Coordinates of C-alpha atoms and ligand atoms in Angstrom, one line a residue:
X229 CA 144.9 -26.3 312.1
X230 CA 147.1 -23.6 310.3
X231 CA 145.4 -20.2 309.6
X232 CA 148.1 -17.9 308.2
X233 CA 146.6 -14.2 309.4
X234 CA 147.0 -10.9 308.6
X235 CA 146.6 -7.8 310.3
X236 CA 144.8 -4.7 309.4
X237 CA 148.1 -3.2 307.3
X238 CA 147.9 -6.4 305.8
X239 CA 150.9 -8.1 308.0
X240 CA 151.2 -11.4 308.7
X241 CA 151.9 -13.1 312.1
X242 CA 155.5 -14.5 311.9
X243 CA 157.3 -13.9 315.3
X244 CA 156.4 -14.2 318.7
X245 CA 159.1 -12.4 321.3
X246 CA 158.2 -13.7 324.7
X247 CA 159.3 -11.8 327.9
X248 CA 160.1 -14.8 330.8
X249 CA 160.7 -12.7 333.4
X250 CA 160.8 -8.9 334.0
X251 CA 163.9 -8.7 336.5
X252 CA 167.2 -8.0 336.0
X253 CA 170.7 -8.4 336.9
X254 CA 171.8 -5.0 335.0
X255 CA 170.2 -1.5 335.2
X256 CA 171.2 0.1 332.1
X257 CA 169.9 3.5 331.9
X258 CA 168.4 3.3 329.0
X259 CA 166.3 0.5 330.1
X260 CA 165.6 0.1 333.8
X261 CA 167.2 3.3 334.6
X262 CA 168.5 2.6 338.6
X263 CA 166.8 5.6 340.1
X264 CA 163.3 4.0 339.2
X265 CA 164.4 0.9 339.4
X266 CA 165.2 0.8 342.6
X267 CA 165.2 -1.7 345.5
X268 CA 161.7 -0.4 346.4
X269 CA 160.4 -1.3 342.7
X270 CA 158.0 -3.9 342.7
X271 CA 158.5 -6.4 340.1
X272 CA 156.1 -9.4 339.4
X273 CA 155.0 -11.7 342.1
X274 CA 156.2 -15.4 340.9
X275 CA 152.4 -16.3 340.7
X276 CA 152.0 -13.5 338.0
X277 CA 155.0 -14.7 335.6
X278 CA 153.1 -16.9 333.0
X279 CA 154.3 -20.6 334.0
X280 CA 156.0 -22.8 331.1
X281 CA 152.9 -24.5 330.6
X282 CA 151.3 -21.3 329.6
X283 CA 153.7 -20.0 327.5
X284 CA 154.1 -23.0 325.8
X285 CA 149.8 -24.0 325.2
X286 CA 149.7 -20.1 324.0
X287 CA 152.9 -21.0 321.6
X288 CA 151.3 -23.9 320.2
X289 CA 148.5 -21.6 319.5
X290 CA 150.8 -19.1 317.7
X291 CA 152.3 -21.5 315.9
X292 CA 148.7 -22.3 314.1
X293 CA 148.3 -18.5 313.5
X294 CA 151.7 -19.0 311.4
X295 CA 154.2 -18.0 313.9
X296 CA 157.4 -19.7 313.1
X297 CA 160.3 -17.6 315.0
X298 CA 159.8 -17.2 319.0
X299 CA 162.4 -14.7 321.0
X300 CA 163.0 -15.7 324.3
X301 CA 163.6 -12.4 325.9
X302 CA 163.0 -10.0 329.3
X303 CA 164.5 -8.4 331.5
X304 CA 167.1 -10.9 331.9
X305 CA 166.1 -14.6 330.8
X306 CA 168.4 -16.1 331.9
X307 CA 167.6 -15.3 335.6
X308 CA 164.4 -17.5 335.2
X309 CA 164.8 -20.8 336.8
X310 CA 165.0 -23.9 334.3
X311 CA 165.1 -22.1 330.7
X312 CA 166.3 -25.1 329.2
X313 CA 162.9 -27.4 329.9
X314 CA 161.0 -24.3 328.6
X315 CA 163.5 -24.6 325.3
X316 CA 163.0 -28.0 325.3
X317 CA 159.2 -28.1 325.0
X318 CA 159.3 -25.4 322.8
X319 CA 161.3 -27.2 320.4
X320 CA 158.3 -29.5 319.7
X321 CA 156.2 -27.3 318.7
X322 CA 155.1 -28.0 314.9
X323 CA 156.0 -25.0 312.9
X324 CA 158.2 -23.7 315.2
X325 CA 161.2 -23.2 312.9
X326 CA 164.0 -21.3 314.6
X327 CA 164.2 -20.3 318.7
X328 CA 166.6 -17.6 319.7
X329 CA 167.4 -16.4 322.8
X330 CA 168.4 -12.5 324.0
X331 CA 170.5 -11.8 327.2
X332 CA 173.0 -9.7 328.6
X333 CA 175.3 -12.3 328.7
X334 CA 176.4 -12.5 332.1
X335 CA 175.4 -16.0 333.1
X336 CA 175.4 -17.8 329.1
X337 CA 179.2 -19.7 330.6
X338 CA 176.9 -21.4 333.3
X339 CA 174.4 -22.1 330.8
X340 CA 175.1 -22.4 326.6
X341 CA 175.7 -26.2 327.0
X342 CA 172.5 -26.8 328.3
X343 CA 170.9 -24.2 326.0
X344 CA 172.2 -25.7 322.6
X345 CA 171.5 -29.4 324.0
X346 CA 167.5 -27.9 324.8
X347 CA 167.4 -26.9 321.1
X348 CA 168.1 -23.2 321.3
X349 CA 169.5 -22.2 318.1
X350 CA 170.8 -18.6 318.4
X351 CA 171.4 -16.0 321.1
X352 CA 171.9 -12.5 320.5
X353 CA 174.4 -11.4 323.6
X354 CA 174.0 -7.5 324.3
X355 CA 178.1 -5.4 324.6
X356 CA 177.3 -1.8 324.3
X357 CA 181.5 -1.0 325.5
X358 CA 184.5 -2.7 325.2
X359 CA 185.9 -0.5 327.8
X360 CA 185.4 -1.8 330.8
X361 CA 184.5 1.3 333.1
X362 CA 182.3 2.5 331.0
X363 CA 180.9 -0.5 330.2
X364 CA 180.3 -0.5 333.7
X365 CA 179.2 3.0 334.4
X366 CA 176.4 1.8 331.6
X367 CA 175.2 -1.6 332.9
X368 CA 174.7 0.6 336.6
X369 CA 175.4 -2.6 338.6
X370 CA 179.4 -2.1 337.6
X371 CA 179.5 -5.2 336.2
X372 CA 183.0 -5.4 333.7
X373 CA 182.8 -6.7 330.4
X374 CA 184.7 -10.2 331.2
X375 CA 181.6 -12.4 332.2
X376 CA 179.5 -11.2 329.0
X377 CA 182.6 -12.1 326.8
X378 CA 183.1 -15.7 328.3
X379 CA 179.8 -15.9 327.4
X380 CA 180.0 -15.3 323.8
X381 CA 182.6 -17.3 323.4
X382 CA 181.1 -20.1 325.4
X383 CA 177.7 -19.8 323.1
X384 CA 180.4 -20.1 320.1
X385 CA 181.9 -23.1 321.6
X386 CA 178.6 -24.6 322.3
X387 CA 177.9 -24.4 318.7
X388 CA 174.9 -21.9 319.1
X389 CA 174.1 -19.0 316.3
X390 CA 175.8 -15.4 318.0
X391 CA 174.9 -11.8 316.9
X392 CA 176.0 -9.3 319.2
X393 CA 173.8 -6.4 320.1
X394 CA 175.2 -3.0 320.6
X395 CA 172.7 0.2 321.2
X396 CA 174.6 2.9 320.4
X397 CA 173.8 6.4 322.5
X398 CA 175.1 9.9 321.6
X399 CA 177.2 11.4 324.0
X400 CA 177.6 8.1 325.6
X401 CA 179.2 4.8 323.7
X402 CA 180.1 6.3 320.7
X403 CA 183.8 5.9 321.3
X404 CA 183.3 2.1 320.9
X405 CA 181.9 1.9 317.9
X406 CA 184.9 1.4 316.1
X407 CA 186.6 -1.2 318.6
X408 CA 183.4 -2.9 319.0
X409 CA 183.0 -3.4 314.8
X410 CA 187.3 -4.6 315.3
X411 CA 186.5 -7.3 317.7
X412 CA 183.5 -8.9 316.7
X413 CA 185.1 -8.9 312.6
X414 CA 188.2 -10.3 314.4
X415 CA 185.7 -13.3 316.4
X416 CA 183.2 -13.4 313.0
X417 CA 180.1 -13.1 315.0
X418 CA 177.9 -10.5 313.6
X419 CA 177.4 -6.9 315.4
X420 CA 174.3 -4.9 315.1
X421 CA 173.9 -1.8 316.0
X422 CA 170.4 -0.8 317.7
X423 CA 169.3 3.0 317.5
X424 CA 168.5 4.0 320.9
X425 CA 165.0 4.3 320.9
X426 CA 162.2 5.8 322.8
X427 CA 160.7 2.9 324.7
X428 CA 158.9 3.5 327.8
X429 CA 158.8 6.5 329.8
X430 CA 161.8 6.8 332.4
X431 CA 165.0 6.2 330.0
X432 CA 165.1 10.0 329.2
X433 CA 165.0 9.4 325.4
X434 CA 166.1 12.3 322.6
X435 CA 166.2 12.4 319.2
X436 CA 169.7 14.1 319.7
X437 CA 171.0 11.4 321.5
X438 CA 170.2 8.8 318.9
X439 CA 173.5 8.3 316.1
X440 CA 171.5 7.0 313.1
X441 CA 172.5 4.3 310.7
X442 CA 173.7 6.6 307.9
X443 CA 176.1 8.0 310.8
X444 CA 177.5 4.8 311.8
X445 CA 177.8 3.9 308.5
X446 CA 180.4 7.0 307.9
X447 CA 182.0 6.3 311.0
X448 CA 182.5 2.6 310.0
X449 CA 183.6 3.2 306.2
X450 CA 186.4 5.2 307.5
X451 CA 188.4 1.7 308.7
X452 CA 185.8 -1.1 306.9
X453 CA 185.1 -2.1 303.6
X454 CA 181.6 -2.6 303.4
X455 CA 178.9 -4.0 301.3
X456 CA 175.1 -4.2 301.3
X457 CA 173.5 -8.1 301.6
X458 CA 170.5 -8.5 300.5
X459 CA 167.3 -8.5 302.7
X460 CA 166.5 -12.6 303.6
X461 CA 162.9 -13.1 304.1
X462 CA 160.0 -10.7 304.5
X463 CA 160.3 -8.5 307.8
X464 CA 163.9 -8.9 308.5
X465 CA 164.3 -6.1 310.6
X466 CA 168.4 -5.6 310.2
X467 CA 169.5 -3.6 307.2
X468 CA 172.5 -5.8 306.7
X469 CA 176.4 -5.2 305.3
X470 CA 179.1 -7.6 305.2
X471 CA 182.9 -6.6 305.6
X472 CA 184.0 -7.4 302.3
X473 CA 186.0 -10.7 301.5
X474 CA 184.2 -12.5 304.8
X475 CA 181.1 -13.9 306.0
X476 CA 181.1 -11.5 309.1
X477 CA 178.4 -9.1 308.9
X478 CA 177.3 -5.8 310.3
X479 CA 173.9 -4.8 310.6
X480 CA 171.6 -1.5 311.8
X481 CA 168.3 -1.5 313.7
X482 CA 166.5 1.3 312.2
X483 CA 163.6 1.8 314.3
X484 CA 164.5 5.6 314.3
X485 CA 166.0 6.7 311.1
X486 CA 164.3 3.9 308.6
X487 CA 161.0 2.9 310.4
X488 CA 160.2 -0.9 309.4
X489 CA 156.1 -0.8 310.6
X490 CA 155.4 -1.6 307.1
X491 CA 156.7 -5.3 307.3
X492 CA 157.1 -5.7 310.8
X493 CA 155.2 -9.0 311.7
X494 CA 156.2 -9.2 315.4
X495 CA 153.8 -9.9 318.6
X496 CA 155.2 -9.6 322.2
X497 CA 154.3 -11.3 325.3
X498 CA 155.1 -9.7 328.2
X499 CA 156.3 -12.2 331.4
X500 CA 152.6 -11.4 333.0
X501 CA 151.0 -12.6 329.5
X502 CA 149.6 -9.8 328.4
X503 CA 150.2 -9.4 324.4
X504 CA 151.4 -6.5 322.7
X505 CA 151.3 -5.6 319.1
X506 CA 153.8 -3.2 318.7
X507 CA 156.8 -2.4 320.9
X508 CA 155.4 1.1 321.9
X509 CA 152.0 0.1 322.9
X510 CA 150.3 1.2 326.6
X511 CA 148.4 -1.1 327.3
X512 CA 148.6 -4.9 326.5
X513 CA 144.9 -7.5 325.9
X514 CA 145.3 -9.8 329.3
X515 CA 146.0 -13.8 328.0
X516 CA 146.6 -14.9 331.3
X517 CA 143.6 -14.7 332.5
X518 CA 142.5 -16.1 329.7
X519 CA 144.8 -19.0 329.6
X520 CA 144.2 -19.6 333.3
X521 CA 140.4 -19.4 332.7
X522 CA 137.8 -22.5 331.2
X523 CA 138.2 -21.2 327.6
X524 CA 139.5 -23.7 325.2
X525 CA 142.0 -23.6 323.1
X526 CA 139.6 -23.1 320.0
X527 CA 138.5 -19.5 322.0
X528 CA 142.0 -18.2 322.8
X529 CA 142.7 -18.9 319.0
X530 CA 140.0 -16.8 317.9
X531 CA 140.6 -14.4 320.3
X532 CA 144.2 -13.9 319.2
X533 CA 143.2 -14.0 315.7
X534 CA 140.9 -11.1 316.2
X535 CA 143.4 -9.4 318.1
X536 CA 145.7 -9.8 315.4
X537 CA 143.4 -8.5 312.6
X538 CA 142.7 -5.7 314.3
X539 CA 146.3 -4.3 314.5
X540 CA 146.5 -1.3 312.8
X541 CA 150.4 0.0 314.7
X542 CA 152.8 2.0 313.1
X543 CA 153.9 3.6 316.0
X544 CA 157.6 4.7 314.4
X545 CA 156.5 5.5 310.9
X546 CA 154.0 7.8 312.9
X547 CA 157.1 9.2 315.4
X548 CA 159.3 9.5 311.6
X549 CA 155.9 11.5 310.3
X550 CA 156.1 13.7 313.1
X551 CA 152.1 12.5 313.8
X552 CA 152.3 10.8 317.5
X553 CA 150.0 11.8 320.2
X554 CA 152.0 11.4 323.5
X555 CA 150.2 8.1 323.7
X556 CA 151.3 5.9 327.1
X557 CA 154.0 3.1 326.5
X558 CA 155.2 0.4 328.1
X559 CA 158.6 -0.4 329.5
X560 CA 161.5 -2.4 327.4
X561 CA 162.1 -4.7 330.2
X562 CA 158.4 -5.6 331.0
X563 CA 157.4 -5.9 327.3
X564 CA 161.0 -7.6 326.5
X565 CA 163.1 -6.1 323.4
Ligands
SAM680 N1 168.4 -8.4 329.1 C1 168.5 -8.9 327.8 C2 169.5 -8.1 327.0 O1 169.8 -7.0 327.4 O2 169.9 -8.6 326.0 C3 167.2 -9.0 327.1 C4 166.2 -7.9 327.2 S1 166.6 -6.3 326.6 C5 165.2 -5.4 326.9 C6 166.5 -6.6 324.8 C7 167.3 -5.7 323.9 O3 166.7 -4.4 324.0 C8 168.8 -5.5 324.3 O4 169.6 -5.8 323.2 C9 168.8 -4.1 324.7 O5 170.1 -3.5 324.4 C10 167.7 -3.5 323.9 N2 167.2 -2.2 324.4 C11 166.8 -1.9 325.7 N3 166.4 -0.6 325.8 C12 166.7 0.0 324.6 C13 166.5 1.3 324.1 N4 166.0 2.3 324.8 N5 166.8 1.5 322.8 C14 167.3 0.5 322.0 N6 167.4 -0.8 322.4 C15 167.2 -1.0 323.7
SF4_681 FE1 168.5 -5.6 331.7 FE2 168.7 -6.0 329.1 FE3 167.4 -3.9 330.0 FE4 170.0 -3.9 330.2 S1 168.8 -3.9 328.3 S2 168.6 -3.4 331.8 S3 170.4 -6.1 330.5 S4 166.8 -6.0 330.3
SF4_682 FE1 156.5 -3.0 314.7 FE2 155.6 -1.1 316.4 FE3 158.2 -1.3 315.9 FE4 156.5 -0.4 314.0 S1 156.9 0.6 315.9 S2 158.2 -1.9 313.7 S3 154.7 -1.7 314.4 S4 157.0 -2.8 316.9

């Protein structure tokens, strides 16, 4: 079966970010701030997480609908048990072109062999410091930069894709943005730069904290010579430079200053299966109960296809038109970014 869909905007289905687990090993404040999320914080009962089974039937399912990117994401994914067999069967999913994976970092040593060998193709490894007390003051779990950077270099090694991800906060990181932009030009892994956005409800979010693209940009063509590329495929979501004279780019996550609802063709599963059509939303449409219910494959198809053509988000071009209505939203780390 192959039903390429569209939603209500008129997007299509492409990518499917799925959350594996909503724990984590850091507690960056603008995430899972450590004051909420606290060793009283009750995070998913094991019997709640969707099991790889699930995510991969409801995969298989989303690859029919015309998905052909999936995120592996969270909290931290790599604290889930076994990634690799959940890569693996992923992997053999027909129309399941590319598979990329989103983590702190801390634990890809232990693990980018094993990755690349399941058929992972790419990790994006989150650095918001070079400096390593603030990096981490930031990560709230003073964690230093060393293990994440082993990591990248291991993913390198391992022969994975590596993008590093940097969200940049005003009156926080902004010293690193230019040593940040130095190292990864000097390793030729591509940095991107991710306005700090207003996700969930406990990371404190203001529009005065966020430095927008046009400002990094400044910053950057003080030392870089930079020029645009241009946009890839439908929905990319990076607007993307290159240093000039390399193959080393720089790109900016505009979900702030350049909102990108228009073409944005993303679904999210959160680790307790419920799906989410837009980043922002407050409430996601149960699957697992679905999946671990007697309806067939051809009703959760049709289910997700009506889901999908009913979508009508925009949540950021709305925040941009100054027309939002307080609406409830879900956190980054349950959702996954
Ligand atoms: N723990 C993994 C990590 O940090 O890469 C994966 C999950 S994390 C939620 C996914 C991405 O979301 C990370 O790159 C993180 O920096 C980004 N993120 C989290 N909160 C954010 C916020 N408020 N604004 C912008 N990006 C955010
Ligand atoms: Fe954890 Fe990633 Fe959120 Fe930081 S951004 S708290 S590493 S889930
Ligand atoms: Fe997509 Fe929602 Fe982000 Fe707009 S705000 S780009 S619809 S996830």
């Amino acid at each position: 079966m192959n039903k390429p869909i569209k939603d209500s905007l008129g997007r299509p289905l492409r990518d499917l970010r799925i959350s594996v687990i909503d724990r984590c090993n850091f507690r960056c404040q603008y995430c899972m701030p450590a004051e909420i999320f606290d060793d009283s914080f009750q995070f998913l009962p094991k019997s709640e997480l969707l099991s790889y089974e699930e995510i991969v039937r409801v995969s298989q399912i989303f690859a029919d609908l015309g998905v052909k990117k999936l995120r592996l994401t969270g909290g931290e994914p790599l604290l889930r048990k076994d990634l690799p067999i959940l890569i693996a069967a992923l992997v053999n999913i027909e129309g399941i072109e590319d598979i990329g994976l989103t983590t702190n970092g801390v634990y890809l040593k232990k693990h980018a062999e094993k990755l690349m060998m399941a058929g992972l193709q790419r990790v994006n490894v989150s650095l918001d410091s070079l400096d390593d007390e603030l990096f981490k003051q930031m990560n709230g779990r003073g964690i230093g930069i060393e293990p994440v950077i082993c990591g990248i270099r291991a993913a390198k090694e391992a022969g994975l894709g590596v993008k590093v991800n940097m969200v940049v906060k005003k009156g926080t990181n902004e010293s690193q943005i230019l040593p940040m932009t130095r190292f990864c030009k000097e390793e030729g892994i591509t940095l991107r730069f991710i306005e700090f956005m207003d996700v969930g409800h406990t990371n404190g979010w203001q529009l005065k904290n966020v430095i927008t693209k046009m400002e990094l940009l400044e910053m950057l063509q003080t030392e870089f010579d930079l020029e645009p590329v241009e946009e890839e495929y439908y929905g990319e979501v990076a607007k993307r430079f290159r240093h000039k004279g390399t193959n080393t780019e720089v790109g900016f996550i505009t979900s702030v200053s350049e909102s990108f609802c228009s073409s944005c063709t993303r679904a999210r599963l959160s680790a307790n299966g419920s799906l989410y059509t837009c980043l922002f939303n407050g409430k996601g449409h149960d699957l697992k109960s679905v999946l671990r219910s007697d309806m067939t494959d051809e009703d959760l198809t049709e289910l997700i296809l009506s889901l999908w053509n009913d979508r009508d988000d925009r949540y950021s071009d709305e925040r941009a038109a100054g027309t939002l209505k307080g609406q409830e939203k879900i956190e980054m780390s349950f959702i996954g970014g």
